[in-house]
Short mmCIF file of N, CA and C in Angstrom, two decimals:
data_model
loop_
_atom_site.label_atom_id
_atom_site.label_comp_id
_atom_site.label_asym_id
_atom_site.label_seq_id
_atom_site.Cartn_x
_atom_site.Cartn_y
_atom_site.Cartn_z
N ILE D 1 2.49 -5.25 9.51
CA ILE D 1 2.90 -5.76 8.56
C ILE D 1 4.39 -5.63 8.12
N VAL D 2 4.67 -4.45 8.67
CA VAL D 2 6.08 -4.32 8.68
C VAL D 2 6.84 -4.95 9.94
N ILE D 3 6.31 -4.87 11.10
CA ILE D 3 6.95 -6.07 11.77
C ILE D 3 7.43 -7.09 11.66
N HIS D 4 5.98 -8.11 11.22
CA HIS D 4 6.02 -9.24 10.99
C HIS D 4 6.91 -9.44 9.49
N GLU D 5 7.05 -8.85 8.82
CA GLU D 5 8.42 -8.84 7.74
C GLU D 5 9.38 -8.99 8.38
N LEU D 6 10.02 -7.98 9.00
CA LEU D 6 11.28 -7.82 9.93
C LEU D 6 11.36 -8.73 10.76
N SER D 7 10.51 -9.40 11.49
CA SER D 7 10.78 -10.51 12.48
C SER D 7 11.06 -11.59 11.60
N ARG D 8 10.51 -12.00 10.34
CA ARG D 8 10.48 -13.06 9.32
C ARG D 8 12.32 -13.01 8.77
N LEU D 9 11.99 -11.67 8.66
CA LEU D 9 13.41 -11.86 7.67
C LEU D 9 14.65 -11.67 8.84
N THR D 10 14.46 -11.54 9.79
CA THR D 10 15.58 -11.54 10.73
C THR D 10 15.85 -12.89 10.99
N GLU D 11 14.77 -13.56 11.28
CA GLU D 11 14.84 -15.10 11.70
C GLU D 11 15.40 -15.83 10.39
N ARG D 12 15.11 -15.20 9.56
CA ARG D 12 15.36 -16.41 7.92
C ARG D 12 17.19 -15.61 8.23
N THR D 13 17.16 -14.64 8.02
CA THR D 13 18.66 -14.10 8.24
C THR D 13 19.32 -14.81 8.82
N SER D 14 18.94 -15.08 10.61
CA SER D 14 20.05 -15.68 11.34
C SER D 14 19.96 -17.26 11.05
N GLU D 15 19.50 -17.77 10.46
CA GLU D 15 19.43 -19.16 10.04
C GLU D 15 20.19 -19.20 8.53
N LEU D 16 20.11 -18.46 8.06
CA LEU D 16 21.27 -18.10 6.40
C LEU D 16 22.92 -17.91 7.13
N LEU D 17 22.68 -17.40 8.15
CA LEU D 17 24.07 -17.18 8.83
C LEU D 17 24.97 -18.31 9.43
N THR D 18 24.18 -18.88 10.15
CA THR D 18 24.17 -20.38 10.72
C THR D 18 24.79 -21.27 10.02
N GLU D 19 24.12 -21.23 8.59
CA GLU D 19 24.53 -22.05 7.42
C GLU D 19 25.60 -21.56 6.85
N LEU D 20 26.28 -20.79 6.91
CA LEU D 20 27.67 -20.26 6.13
C LEU D 20 28.66 -21.20 6.76
N LYS D 21 28.40 -21.53 7.91
CA LYS D 21 29.74 -21.87 8.83
C LYS D 21 29.95 -23.53 8.15
N SER D 22 29.02 -24.02 7.83
CA SER D 22 29.05 -25.39 6.85
C SER D 22 28.84 -25.65 5.62
N GLY D 23 29.04 -24.55 5.03
CA GLY D 23 28.45 -24.42 3.30
C GLY D 23 29.87 -24.63 2.73
N SER D 24 29.78 -25.29 1.38
CA SER D 24 30.59 -25.23 0.38
C SER D 24 30.99 -23.85 -0.56
N GLU D 25 31.77 -23.84 -1.16
CA GLU D 25 31.91 -22.37 -2.02
C GLU D 25 31.09 -22.02 -2.38
N LYS D 26 30.47 -22.82 -3.25
CA LYS D 26 29.23 -22.72 -3.66
C LYS D 26 27.74 -22.32 -3.13
N GLU D 27 27.77 -22.99 -2.05
CA GLU D 27 26.81 -22.91 -1.26
C GLU D 27 26.54 -21.63 -0.62
N VAL D 28 27.81 -20.99 0.06
CA VAL D 28 28.24 -19.74 0.48
C VAL D 28 27.55 -18.46 -0.88
N VAL D 29 28.06 -19.01 -1.90
CA VAL D 29 27.64 -17.98 -2.88
C VAL D 29 26.08 -17.84 -2.50
N GLN D 30 25.65 -18.80 -2.89
CA GLN D 30 24.31 -18.71 -2.71
C GLN D 30 23.16 -18.00 -1.65
N VAL D 31 23.75 -18.44 -0.32
CA VAL D 31 23.48 -18.16 0.65
C VAL D 31 23.72 -16.73 0.97
N VAL D 32 24.95 -16.21 0.45
CA VAL D 32 25.29 -14.43 0.55
C VAL D 32 24.21 -13.66 -0.59
N ASP D 33 23.66 -14.50 -1.37
CA ASP D 33 22.80 -13.35 -2.45
C ASP D 33 21.43 -13.61 -1.89
N ASN D 34 20.89 -15.05 -1.21
CA ASN D 34 19.91 -14.57 -0.48
C ASN D 34 19.94 -13.59 0.44
N LEU D 35 20.86 -13.35 1.57
CA LEU D 35 21.21 -12.61 2.35
C LEU D 35 20.79 -11.25 1.90
N ARG D 36 21.43 -11.11 0.53
CA ARG D 36 21.52 -9.28 0.09
C ARG D 36 20.09 -8.92 -0.40
N SER D 37 19.54 -10.08 -0.84
CA SER D 37 18.21 -10.21 -1.31
C SER D 37 17.27 -9.74 0.12
N GLN D 38 17.58 -10.42 0.79
CA GLN D 38 16.92 -10.03 2.14
C GLN D 38 16.75 -8.97 3.07
N MET D 39 18.12 -8.44 2.55
CA MET D 39 18.56 -7.39 3.31
C MET D 39 17.89 -6.07 2.49
N ILE D 40 17.96 -5.92 1.13
CA ILE D 40 17.62 -4.93 0.34
C ILE D 40 15.68 -5.09 0.32
N SER D 41 15.38 -5.74 0.75
CA SER D 41 13.52 -6.35 0.88
C SER D 41 13.50 -5.81 1.89
N THR D 42 14.15 -5.92 3.12
CA THR D 42 14.15 -5.00 4.49
C THR D 42 14.15 -3.63 4.36
N ASN D 43 15.24 -3.20 3.91
CA ASN D 43 15.56 -1.87 3.83
C ASN D 43 14.22 -1.44 3.25
N LYS D 44 13.70 -2.13 2.04
CA LYS D 44 12.50 -1.30 1.58
C LYS D 44 11.28 -1.11 2.17
N ARG D 45 11.47 -2.23 3.16
CA ARG D 45 9.70 -2.24 4.15
C ARG D 45 10.16 -1.35 5.02
N ILE D 46 11.42 -0.80 5.47
CA ILE D 46 11.45 0.09 6.66
C ILE D 46 11.27 1.29 5.77
N ARG D 47 11.74 1.79 4.81
CA ARG D 47 11.63 2.90 4.10
C ARG D 47 10.31 3.50 3.82
N THR D 48 9.19 2.36 3.47
CA THR D 48 7.89 2.72 3.55
C THR D 48 7.28 3.24 4.69
N VAL D 49 8.02 2.95 5.73
CA VAL D 49 7.13 3.48 6.65
C VAL D 49 7.79 4.76 7.48
N ASP D 50 8.76 4.81 6.63
CA ASP D 50 10.07 6.12 7.76
C ASP D 50 9.53 7.26 6.73
N SER D 51 8.85 7.88 7.70
CA SER D 51 8.47 9.62 7.00
C SER D 51 9.85 10.33 6.56
N MET D 52 11.09 9.94 7.14
CA MET D 52 12.00 10.90 6.91
C MET D 52 12.60 10.72 5.74
N SER D 53 12.48 9.48 5.11
CA SER D 53 13.09 9.02 4.00
C SER D 53 12.05 8.88 2.71
N PRO D 54 12.62 8.62 1.14
CA PRO D 54 11.84 8.53 0.53
C PRO D 54 11.46 7.19 0.21
N SER D 55 10.00 7.15 -0.33
CA SER D 55 9.43 5.87 -0.32
C SER D 55 10.48 4.99 -0.62
N GLY D 56 10.40 3.62 -0.28
CA GLY D 56 10.84 2.31 -0.84
C GLY D 56 10.21 1.81 -2.38
N ARG D 57 11.06 2.00 -3.09
CA ARG D 57 10.69 1.95 -4.58
C ARG D 57 11.26 0.31 -4.81
N ASN D 58 10.23 -0.32 -5.47
CA ASN D 58 10.13 -1.64 -6.27
C ASN D 58 10.29 -1.46 -7.46
N ARG D 59 11.71 -1.56 -7.74
CA ARG D 59 11.91 -1.63 -9.42
C ARG D 59 11.96 -3.00 -9.75
N LYS D 60 11.39 -3.23 -11.37
CA LYS D 60 12.13 -4.06 -11.85
C LYS D 60 13.12 -4.33 -12.73
N GLU D 61 13.38 -5.31 -12.73
CA GLU D 61 14.62 -5.74 -13.23
C GLU D 61 15.09 -6.98 -14.08
N PHE D 62 15.86 -7.17 -15.09
CA PHE D 62 16.11 -8.29 -15.72
C PHE D 62 16.98 -8.99 -14.79
N TYR D 63 16.62 -10.54 -14.92
CA TYR D 63 17.34 -11.27 -14.04
C TYR D 63 16.99 -13.00 -14.07
N ASP D 64 17.32 -13.69 -13.88
CA ASP D 64 17.35 -15.26 -14.28
C ASP D 64 16.62 -15.76 -12.83
N LEU D 65 15.15 -16.01 -13.15
CA LEU D 65 14.34 -16.31 -12.29
C LEU D 65 14.43 -18.19 -11.60
N VAL D 66 15.01 -18.54 -12.53
CA VAL D 66 15.64 -20.07 -12.36
C VAL D 66 16.51 -19.96 -11.02
N SER D 67 17.69 -19.25 -11.03
CA SER D 67 18.50 -19.05 -10.42
C SER D 67 17.98 -18.65 -9.15
N GLN D 68 17.03 -17.26 -9.21
CA GLN D 68 16.78 -16.92 -7.91
C GLN D 68 15.60 -18.49 -7.04
N VAL D 69 15.11 -18.74 -7.92
CA VAL D 69 14.09 -19.83 -6.91
C VAL D 69 15.20 -21.00 -6.49
N SER D 70 16.08 -21.19 -7.20
CA SER D 70 17.03 -22.36 -7.01
C SER D 70 17.69 -21.80 -5.73
N GLY D 71 18.39 -20.67 -5.52
CA GLY D 71 18.82 -20.01 -4.49
C GLY D 71 18.07 -19.99 -3.42
N ILE D 72 16.95 -19.58 -3.16
CA ILE D 72 15.97 -19.28 -2.21
C ILE D 72 15.63 -21.01 -1.75
N ALA D 73 15.38 -21.84 -2.61
CA ALA D 73 15.09 -23.46 -1.93
C ALA D 73 16.69 -23.63 -1.73
N SER D 74 17.76 -23.56 -2.06
CA SER D 74 19.20 -24.17 -1.76
C SER D 74 19.08 -23.40 -0.46
N GLY D 75 18.91 -21.99 -0.16
CA GLY D 75 18.80 -21.56 1.21
C GLY D 75 18.00 -22.14 2.40
N PHE D 76 17.14 -22.95 1.80
CA PHE D 76 16.44 -24.01 2.99
C PHE D 76 16.83 -25.15 3.13
N SER D 77 17.97 -25.33 2.20
CA SER D 77 18.37 -27.11 2.17
C SER D 77 18.94 -27.77 3.64
N ASN D 78 19.35 -26.56 4.71
CA ASN D 78 19.48 -27.32 5.61
C ASN D 78 18.51 -27.43 6.72
N ARG D 79 17.56 -26.67 6.35
CA ARG D 79 16.06 -27.04 6.99
C ARG D 79 15.43 -28.22 6.50
N PHE D 80 15.47 -28.16 4.98
CA PHE D 80 14.90 -29.28 4.54
C PHE D 80 15.75 -30.85 4.83
N LYS D 81 16.89 -30.61 5.23
CA LYS D 81 17.59 -32.25 5.55
C LYS D 81 16.96 -32.30 6.74
N ARG D 82 17.24 -31.40 7.90
CA ARG D 82 16.73 -31.64 8.99
C ARG D 82 15.41 -32.14 9.29
N HIS D 83 14.57 -31.68 8.07
CA HIS D 83 12.91 -32.28 8.57
C HIS D 83 12.83 -33.15 7.49
N ASP D 84 13.74 -33.59 6.97
CA ASP D 84 13.48 -34.77 5.77
C ASP D 84 12.83 -34.41 5.06
N ILE D 85 12.82 -33.18 3.84
CA ILE D 85 12.21 -33.17 3.06
C ILE D 85 12.71 -32.88 1.71
N GLU D 86 12.47 -33.58 0.91
CA GLU D 86 12.71 -33.72 -0.59
C GLU D 86 12.24 -32.46 -1.55
N TRP D 87 12.94 -31.89 -2.17
CA TRP D 87 12.71 -30.87 -2.97
C TRP D 87 13.23 -30.75 -4.47
N VAL D 88 12.32 -30.37 -5.32
CA VAL D 88 12.64 -30.03 -6.90
C VAL D 88 12.31 -28.70 -7.26
N VAL D 89 13.36 -27.95 -8.05
CA VAL D 89 12.76 -27.10 -8.52
C VAL D 89 12.34 -27.30 -10.30
N ASN D 90 11.65 -27.12 -10.69
CA ASN D 90 10.97 -27.29 -12.03
C ASN D 90 11.16 -26.25 -13.01
N LEU D 91 11.42 -26.50 -14.32
CA LEU D 91 11.07 -25.21 -14.97
C LEU D 91 10.31 -26.07 -16.15
N ASP D 92 8.78 -25.91 -16.59
CA ASP D 92 7.70 -26.48 -17.39
C ASP D 92 7.81 -27.83 -17.33
N GLY D 93 7.61 -28.32 -16.13
CA GLY D 93 7.31 -29.62 -15.60
C GLY D 93 8.61 -30.04 -15.83
N VAL D 94 9.82 -30.30 -15.80
CA VAL D 94 10.73 -30.81 -15.91
C VAL D 94 11.97 -30.39 -14.96
N LYS D 95 13.17 -31.01 -14.19
CA LYS D 95 13.77 -30.35 -13.54
C LYS D 95 15.06 -29.13 -14.07
N ALA D 96 14.50 -28.14 -13.40
CA ALA D 96 15.14 -26.90 -14.47
C ALA D 96 16.79 -27.31 -14.14
N ALA D 97 16.85 -26.99 -15.71
CA ALA D 97 18.27 -26.85 -16.27
C ALA D 97 19.06 -25.64 -16.99
N GLU D 98 17.94 -24.96 -17.28
CA GLU D 98 18.01 -23.51 -18.32
C GLU D 98 17.47 -22.28 -17.37
N PRO D 99 18.34 -21.38 -17.70
CA PRO D 99 18.01 -20.03 -17.00
C PRO D 99 16.59 -19.41 -17.52
N LEU D 100 16.46 -18.55 -16.75
CA LEU D 100 14.89 -18.03 -17.68
C LEU D 100 14.98 -16.72 -17.15
N LYS D 101 14.86 -15.89 -18.07
CA LYS D 101 15.45 -14.26 -17.98
C LYS D 101 13.84 -13.74 -18.04
N VAL D 102 13.64 -13.05 -16.59
CA VAL D 102 12.39 -12.49 -16.52
C VAL D 102 12.82 -10.91 -16.75
N PHE D 103 11.47 -9.74 -16.37
CA PHE D 103 11.76 -8.49 -15.56
C PHE D 103 10.45 -8.54 -14.59
N MET D 104 11.09 -8.58 -13.41
CA MET D 104 10.29 -8.44 -12.60
C MET D 104 10.93 -7.80 -10.88
N VAL D 105 9.93 -7.51 -9.97
CA VAL D 105 10.55 -6.88 -8.67
C VAL D 105 11.22 -8.10 -8.00
N LYS D 106 12.54 -8.48 -7.95
CA LYS D 106 13.17 -9.60 -7.37
C LYS D 106 12.78 -9.42 -5.97
N GLY D 107 13.07 -8.33 -5.13
CA GLY D 107 12.69 -8.64 -3.78
C GLY D 107 11.55 -8.82 -3.23
N LEU D 108 10.48 -8.35 -4.14
CA LEU D 108 9.28 -9.03 -3.93
C LEU D 108 9.00 -10.40 -4.34
N ILE D 109 9.32 -11.10 -5.28
CA ILE D 109 9.62 -12.41 -5.27
C ILE D 109 9.86 -13.25 -4.45
N ALA D 110 11.26 -12.65 -4.03
CA ALA D 110 11.75 -13.24 -2.92
C ALA D 110 11.09 -13.55 -1.87
N GLN D 111 10.37 -12.48 -1.29
CA GLN D 111 9.51 -12.18 -0.14
C GLN D 111 8.46 -13.08 -0.32
N THR D 112 7.96 -13.22 -1.28
CA THR D 112 6.68 -13.99 -1.29
C THR D 112 7.05 -15.66 -1.32
N LEU D 113 8.05 -15.81 -2.15
CA LEU D 113 8.79 -17.58 -2.10
C LEU D 113 9.09 -17.77 -0.75
N GLU D 114 10.08 -16.98 0.04
CA GLU D 114 10.18 -17.21 1.67
C GLU D 114 9.18 -17.48 2.39
N ASN D 115 8.15 -16.42 2.34
CA ASN D 115 6.68 -16.86 2.83
C ASN D 115 6.34 -18.13 2.66
N LEU D 116 6.05 -18.58 1.08
CA LEU D 116 5.72 -20.12 1.01
C LEU D 116 5.92 -21.00 1.67
N VAL D 117 7.49 -20.80 1.19
CA VAL D 117 8.59 -22.00 1.56
C VAL D 117 8.37 -22.35 3.29
N SER D 118 8.26 -21.07 3.97
CA SER D 118 8.16 -21.39 5.28
C SER D 118 7.38 -21.72 5.56
N ASN D 119 6.18 -21.55 5.15
CA ASN D 119 4.64 -22.54 5.48
C ASN D 119 4.85 -23.73 4.74
N SER D 120 5.28 -24.02 4.09
CA SER D 120 5.40 -25.20 3.33
C SER D 120 6.20 -26.40 4.14
N VAL D 121 7.54 -25.91 4.84
CA VAL D 121 7.94 -26.51 5.91
C VAL D 121 7.35 -26.80 6.83
N TYR D 122 6.50 -25.76 7.74
CA TYR D 122 5.79 -26.03 8.75
C TYR D 122 4.65 -27.03 8.80
N TRP D 123 3.90 -26.98 7.45
CA TRP D 123 2.92 -27.79 7.09
C TRP D 123 3.09 -29.43 7.13
N VAL D 124 4.30 -29.63 6.06
CA VAL D 124 4.63 -30.92 6.06
C VAL D 124 5.10 -31.41 7.19
N GLN D 125 5.62 -30.86 8.14
CA GLN D 125 6.28 -31.44 9.59
C GLN D 125 4.89 -31.97 10.47
N GLN D 126 3.61 -31.26 9.91
CA GLN D 126 2.20 -31.36 10.59
C GLN D 126 1.98 -32.57 10.17
N GLY D 127 2.11 -33.30 9.16
CA GLY D 127 1.27 -34.28 8.70
C GLY D 127 1.44 -34.29 6.90
N LEU D 128 1.26 -35.54 6.40
CA LEU D 128 1.13 -35.68 4.85
C LEU D 128 -0.17 -35.92 4.48
N LYS D 129 -0.20 -35.58 3.13
CA LYS D 129 -1.85 -36.04 2.98
C LYS D 129 -1.95 -37.62 2.39
N ALA D 130 -3.00 -38.36 2.62
CA ALA D 130 -2.97 -39.49 2.81
C ALA D 130 -2.91 -40.39 1.41
N GLY D 131 -1.53 -41.47 1.80
CA GLY D 131 -1.43 -42.37 0.90
C GLY D 131 0.04 -41.60 0.65
N GLU D 132 0.53 -40.30 1.10
CA GLU D 132 1.97 -40.13 0.87
C GLU D 132 3.03 -40.47 2.00
N ASP D 133 4.19 -40.81 1.73
CA ASP D 133 4.92 -41.57 2.64
C ASP D 133 6.43 -40.27 2.94
N ASN D 134 6.49 -39.71 2.05
CA ASN D 134 7.43 -38.67 1.81
C ASN D 134 7.59 -37.25 1.92
N ARG D 135 7.99 -36.42 2.91
CA ARG D 135 7.69 -35.12 2.73
C ARG D 135 8.19 -34.42 1.26
N GLN D 136 7.71 -33.62 0.52
CA GLN D 136 8.24 -33.05 -0.78
C GLN D 136 7.64 -31.56 -0.87
N ILE D 137 8.51 -30.74 -1.43
CA ILE D 137 8.01 -29.33 -1.69
C ILE D 137 8.71 -29.31 -3.22
N VAL D 138 7.75 -29.18 -3.90
CA VAL D 138 8.17 -28.75 -5.62
C VAL D 138 8.07 -27.45 -5.91
N PHE D 139 8.90 -26.61 -6.36
CA PHE D 139 8.63 -25.38 -7.05
C PHE D 139 8.72 -25.65 -8.32
N ASP D 140 7.54 -24.64 -9.00
CA ASP D 140 7.11 -25.03 -10.35
C ASP D 140 7.17 -23.85 -11.10
N ILE D 141 8.27 -23.39 -12.16
CA ILE D 141 8.40 -22.37 -12.87
C ILE D 141 7.55 -22.59 -14.74
N ASP D 142 6.57 -21.53 -14.67
CA ASP D 142 6.01 -21.84 -15.78
C ASP D 142 6.70 -20.57 -16.99
N SER D 143 7.28 -21.17 -18.01
CA SER D 143 7.85 -20.05 -18.70
C SER D 143 6.97 -19.09 -19.25
N ARG D 144 5.96 -20.04 -19.90
CA ARG D 144 4.48 -19.53 -20.85
C ARG D 144 3.52 -18.22 -19.85
N ALA D 145 3.30 -18.89 -18.90
CA ALA D 145 2.28 -18.06 -17.87
C ALA D 145 3.36 -17.14 -16.79
N LEU D 146 4.60 -17.28 -16.82
CA LEU D 146 5.72 -16.42 -15.99
C LEU D 146 5.00 -16.48 -14.25
N THR D 147 4.79 -17.38 -13.96
CA THR D 147 4.40 -17.98 -12.76
C THR D 147 5.21 -18.82 -12.45
N VAL D 148 5.32 -19.02 -10.68
CA VAL D 148 6.21 -19.75 -9.68
C VAL D 148 5.20 -20.36 -8.80
N SER D 149 4.98 -21.69 -9.04
CA SER D 149 3.79 -22.44 -8.22
C SER D 149 5.15 -23.17 -6.96
N ILE D 150 4.75 -23.20 -5.77
CA ILE D 150 5.19 -24.18 -4.68
C ILE D 150 4.43 -24.74 -4.20
N THR D 151 4.51 -26.43 -4.19
CA THR D 151 3.26 -26.93 -3.74
C THR D 151 3.72 -28.26 -2.74
N ASP D 152 3.63 -28.67 -1.78
CA ASP D 152 3.96 -29.68 -0.72
C ASP D 152 2.85 -30.71 -0.66
N ASN D 153 3.01 -31.72 -0.14
CA ASN D 153 2.28 -32.82 -0.02
C ASN D 153 1.45 -32.93 1.39
N GLY D 154 1.95 -31.64 2.43
CA GLY D 154 1.36 -31.51 3.94
C GLY D 154 -0.22 -31.85 3.54
N PRO D 155 -0.76 -31.60 4.60
CA PRO D 155 -2.54 -31.94 4.76
C PRO D 155 -3.15 -31.16 4.39
N GLY D 156 -2.64 -29.80 3.74
CA GLY D 156 -3.46 -28.84 2.87
C GLY D 156 -4.97 -28.29 3.55
N VAL D 157 -5.33 -27.19 3.21
CA VAL D 157 -6.01 -26.50 3.67
C VAL D 157 -7.06 -26.70 4.14
N ASP D 158 -7.71 -26.66 5.22
CA ASP D 158 -9.54 -27.20 4.93
C ASP D 158 -10.02 -26.16 4.50
N PRO D 159 -10.99 -26.78 3.19
CA PRO D 159 -11.93 -26.01 2.31
C PRO D 159 -12.34 -24.82 3.22
N ARG D 160 -13.09 -25.15 4.51
CA ARG D 160 -13.80 -24.10 5.28
C ARG D 160 -12.82 -22.70 5.39
N TYR D 161 -11.50 -22.81 5.52
CA TYR D 161 -10.82 -21.59 5.49
C TYR D 161 -9.81 -21.24 4.38
N SER D 162 -10.55 -21.66 3.19
CA SER D 162 -9.40 -21.03 2.06
C SER D 162 -9.85 -19.69 1.51
N LYS D 163 -11.19 -19.24 1.92
CA LYS D 163 -10.84 -17.43 2.00
C LYS D 163 -10.44 -16.89 3.16
N GLU D 164 -10.45 -17.54 3.97
CA GLU D 164 -10.01 -16.94 5.56
C GLU D 164 -8.28 -17.03 5.65
N ILE D 165 -7.75 -17.45 5.02
CA ILE D 165 -6.21 -17.93 5.31
C ILE D 165 -5.26 -16.53 4.68
N PHE D 166 -5.98 -15.53 3.61
CA PHE D 166 -5.25 -14.64 2.94
C PHE D 166 -5.92 -13.23 3.73
N LYS D 167 -6.82 -13.46 5.00
CA LYS D 167 -7.03 -12.29 5.78
C LYS D 167 -6.04 -11.88 6.53
N PRO D 168 -5.78 -10.82 6.80
CA PRO D 168 -4.86 -10.34 7.72
C PRO D 168 -5.15 -11.31 9.58
N TYR D 169 -4.40 -11.52 10.24
CA TYR D 169 -4.22 -11.88 11.53
C TYR D 169 -4.56 -13.30 11.82
N PHE D 170 -5.41 -13.90 10.46
CA PHE D 170 -5.88 -15.30 10.54
C PHE D 170 -5.23 -16.31 10.32
N THR D 171 -4.72 -17.33 11.35
CA THR D 171 -3.73 -18.06 11.43
C THR D 171 -3.92 -19.71 12.05
N LEU D 172 -3.47 -20.66 11.41
CA LEU D 172 -4.01 -21.92 11.76
C LEU D 172 -2.69 -22.02 12.85
N ARG D 173 -1.45 -21.75 12.61
CA ARG D 173 -0.33 -22.01 13.48
C ARG D 173 -0.31 -21.55 14.86
N ARG D 174 0.61 -22.10 15.60
CA ARG D 174 0.18 -21.97 17.40
C ARG D 174 1.05 -20.70 17.53
N LYS D 175 2.10 -20.00 16.77
CA LYS D 175 2.52 -19.07 17.18
C LYS D 175 2.63 -18.02 15.89
N GLY D 176 1.99 -18.31 14.88
CA GLY D 176 1.77 -17.71 13.84
C GLY D 176 0.94 -16.34 14.33
N LYS D 177 1.42 -15.02 13.01
CA LYS D 177 1.04 -13.77 13.37
C LYS D 177 -0.33 -13.52 12.47
N GLY D 178 -0.51 -14.48 11.56
CA GLY D 178 -1.55 -14.34 10.86
C GLY D 178 -1.71 -13.18 9.46
N LEU D 179 -0.38 -12.95 9.20
CA LEU D 179 0.18 -12.36 7.84
C LEU D 179 0.89 -12.00 6.64
N GLY D 180 1.17 -13.52 7.04
CA GLY D 180 2.33 -13.65 5.57
C GLY D 180 1.38 -14.10 4.41
N LEU D 181 0.28 -14.72 4.15
CA LEU D 181 -0.21 -14.82 3.25
C LEU D 181 -1.08 -13.70 2.75
N TYR D 182 -1.30 -12.88 3.79
CA TYR D 182 -1.97 -11.84 3.35
C TYR D 182 -0.90 -10.74 2.90
N ILE D 183 0.22 -10.81 3.35
CA ILE D 183 1.24 -9.55 2.81
C ILE D 183 1.41 -10.29 1.22
#
């Protein structure tokens, strides 16, 4: 699990560093914030298996969830452009314009969202649902339920695999490790 996360994080970090070269000042700030969150998350993963250090602690903190989700989505913007993927961040069903203060473990939310977005990008490239013409990924934040949903219009999961996809080492991706959804 740790190796999977380190591999995913270092791959994503490399992509973000490449994006720093061509970004505007606002985009650079968002990329740096994403990098910081990833490095904190990576450090925590390492400390959980390092017997010589105290266990990595995942502490809840107050922060703006809309900003975090928007920042993560923006961090994928070059990849979205490259693969012709439209995206939007919604808060309570409309395009997010207001902050939403939450008390959550920011690093774990970032880790989860990064995994889900990476999967969505991969699968919308494989094909679209019947009747769909444009690749789309939608980030929906529900302020009442305090949930974040990521949906795409890719081919979807074959119902026969709906329970299997959350088991370790199960994958339908050619080079997948089968740990992302499990983690």
